[in-house]
Amino acid sequence: MALSSAGISVVIAARNEAARLPLLLADLATAPQLVSEVLVVDGASGDGTPRLAALAGARVLACSPGRGRQLALGISRSSGAWLLLLHADARLGAGWQAALATALGRPPAAWYFNLAIDAPSPALRLVELGVALRSRWRQLPYGDQGLLLPRSLLARAGGVAPIPLMEDLELVQRLRQHTRLRSLGATLRVDGRRWRALGIWQATLANARLRRAWRRGYSADQLAAAYYGIEQTRRHGSCFLAPSPGPASDPSRSEPAGAAHEAGSAACRPHVRHHPCP
């Protein structure tokens, strides 16, 4: 997909999404008039994800796992005036092209999709309703709702923090100081596997505990290690975060932060082309 300073650069953080990512890339390929480039940042997949992404025409970058790191790298290598940040297990719902075109014609703002969970359960419909209300009234959409915004607005807000967890709502909390976040009116359908695996209310409780720990000042690295059962080994070099105070560990913060994301400590690996992580 050709590079252009105009149009939308789509940045997708992916890890072991060979089954779902090609479907999302096929959705995006139907709108060449809107999408000027697609960058897939792979986080050490072992299932052929980067190869499938390259075959679909995406530009593939490699980095250590962690959506904050992956999104920050993809954004730094993209060129579009607008950015659309997506998770690799999503599908774009009906009317998404018109919704994006409308947003691009409005005054600059940040936009999110309405969440739709790909699993047949009345309880999940309640989860979707809760997400819609929280996103509208509290201005707290999660990363799995996607985020469309001008590059200039993201720069003013300070960019995406290259942290292994909580990068989505950490960013939203900063964006709210610059703009109101608005619904695109179209849906983004995400895989329901997390809810199926943990149970709907168990997953909801796990996220609530994570947000409470975040408010109490635990760092993103600590939360990633606890949530995923991963011992995060810190190393020197561009691919790893040095321990330092910042927004992710500020105990004075009063707003909750969002859903748990993939994290790990493997070094960047050259699946297709090697780039240092931010």
PDB file of N, CA and C in Angstrom, residues 117 121-133 200-201:
ATOM      1  N   ILE A 117     -18.336  -7.396  20.686  1.00  0.00           N
ATOM      2  CA  ILE A 117     -17.567  -8.580  21.062  1.00  0.00           C
ATOM      3  C   ILE A 117     -18.110  -9.785  20.278  1.00  0.00           C
ATOM      4  N   SER A 121     -23.616 -13.861  23.560  1.00  0.00           N
ATOM      5  CA  SER A 121     -23.977 -13.938  24.972  1.00  0.00           C
ATOM      6  C   SER A 121     -24.696 -12.662  25.378  1.00  0.00           C
ATOM      7  N   PRO A 122     -25.884 -12.771  25.990  1.00  0.00           N
ATOM      8  CA  PRO A 122     -26.575 -11.560  26.470  1.00  0.00           C
ATOM      9  C   PRO A 122     -25.728 -10.767  27.462  1.00  0.00           C
ATOM     10  N   ALA A 123     -24.915 -11.475  28.257  1.00  0.00           N
ATOM     11  CA  ALA A 123     -24.065 -10.774  29.221  1.00  0.00           C
ATOM     12  C   ALA A 123     -23.041  -9.893  28.519  1.00  0.00           C
ATOM     13  N   LEU A 124     -22.547 -10.350  27.373  1.00  0.00           N
ATOM     14  CA  LEU A 124     -21.585  -9.543  26.626  1.00  0.00           C
ATOM     15  C   LEU A 124     -22.240  -8.311  26.004  1.00  0.00           C
ATOM     16  N   ARG A 125     -23.537  -8.419  25.710  1.00  0.00           N
ATOM     17  CA  ARG A 125     -24.237  -7.225  25.232  1.00  0.00           C
ATOM     18  C   ARG A 125     -24.289  -6.172  26.333  1.00  0.00           C
ATOM     19  N   LEU A 126     -24.372  -6.616  27.588  1.00  0.00           N
ATOM     20  CA  LEU A 126     -24.321  -5.682  28.709  1.00  0.00           C
ATOM     21  C   LEU A 126     -22.925  -5.066  28.837  1.00  0.00           C
ATOM     22  N   VAL A 127     -21.892  -5.891  28.596  1.00  0.00           N
ATOM     23  CA  VAL A 127     -20.522  -5.377  28.615  1.00  0.00           C
ATOM     24  C   VAL A 127     -20.360  -4.285  27.551  1.00  0.00           C
ATOM     25  N   GLU A 128     -20.871  -4.547  26.352  1.00  0.00           N
ATOM     26  CA  GLU A 128     -20.777  -3.563  25.268  1.00  0.00           C
ATOM     27  C   GLU A 128     -21.496  -2.267  25.627  1.00  0.00           C
ATOM     28  N   LEU A 129     -22.667  -2.396  26.258  1.00  0.00           N
ATOM     29  CA  LEU A 129     -23.407  -1.205  26.681  1.00  0.00           C
ATOM     30  C   LEU A 129     -22.615  -0.420  27.715  1.00  0.00           C
ATOM     31  N   GLY A 130     -22.021  -1.126  28.671  1.00  0.00           N
ATOM     32  CA  GLY A 130     -21.203  -0.450  29.672  1.00  0.00           C
ATOM     33  C   GLY A 130     -20.021   0.270  29.060  1.00  0.00           C
ATOM     34  N   VAL A 131     -19.386  -0.366  28.082  1.00  0.00           N
ATOM     35  CA  VAL A 131     -18.256   0.260  27.391  1.00  0.00           C
ATOM     36  C   VAL A 131     -18.711   1.518  26.661  1.00  0.00           C
ATOM     37  N   ALA A 132     -19.869   1.450  26.001  1.00  0.00           N
ATOM     38  CA  ALA A 132     -20.383   2.609  25.270  1.00  0.00           C
ATOM     39  C   ALA A 132     -20.656   3.782  26.215  1.00  0.00           C
ATOM     40  N   LEU A 133     -21.263   3.486  27.365  1.00  0.00           N
ATOM     41  CA  LEU A 133     -21.561   4.547  28.329  1.00  0.00           C
ATOM     42  C   LEU A 133     -20.289   5.133  28.919  1.00  0.00           C
ATOM     43  N   ILE A 200     -17.085 -14.305  31.635  1.00  0.00           N
ATOM     44  CA  ILE A 200     -17.391 -12.884  31.433  1.00  0.00           C
ATOM     45  C   ILE A 200     -17.148 -12.076  32.698  1.00  0.00           C
ATOM     46  N   TRP A 201     -17.703 -12.527  33.806  1.00  0.00           N
ATOM     47  CA  TRP A 201     -17.585 -11.730  35.028  1.00  0.00           C
ATOM     48  C   TRP A 201     -16.202 -11.863  35.636  1.00  0.00           C
TER      49      TRP A 201
END
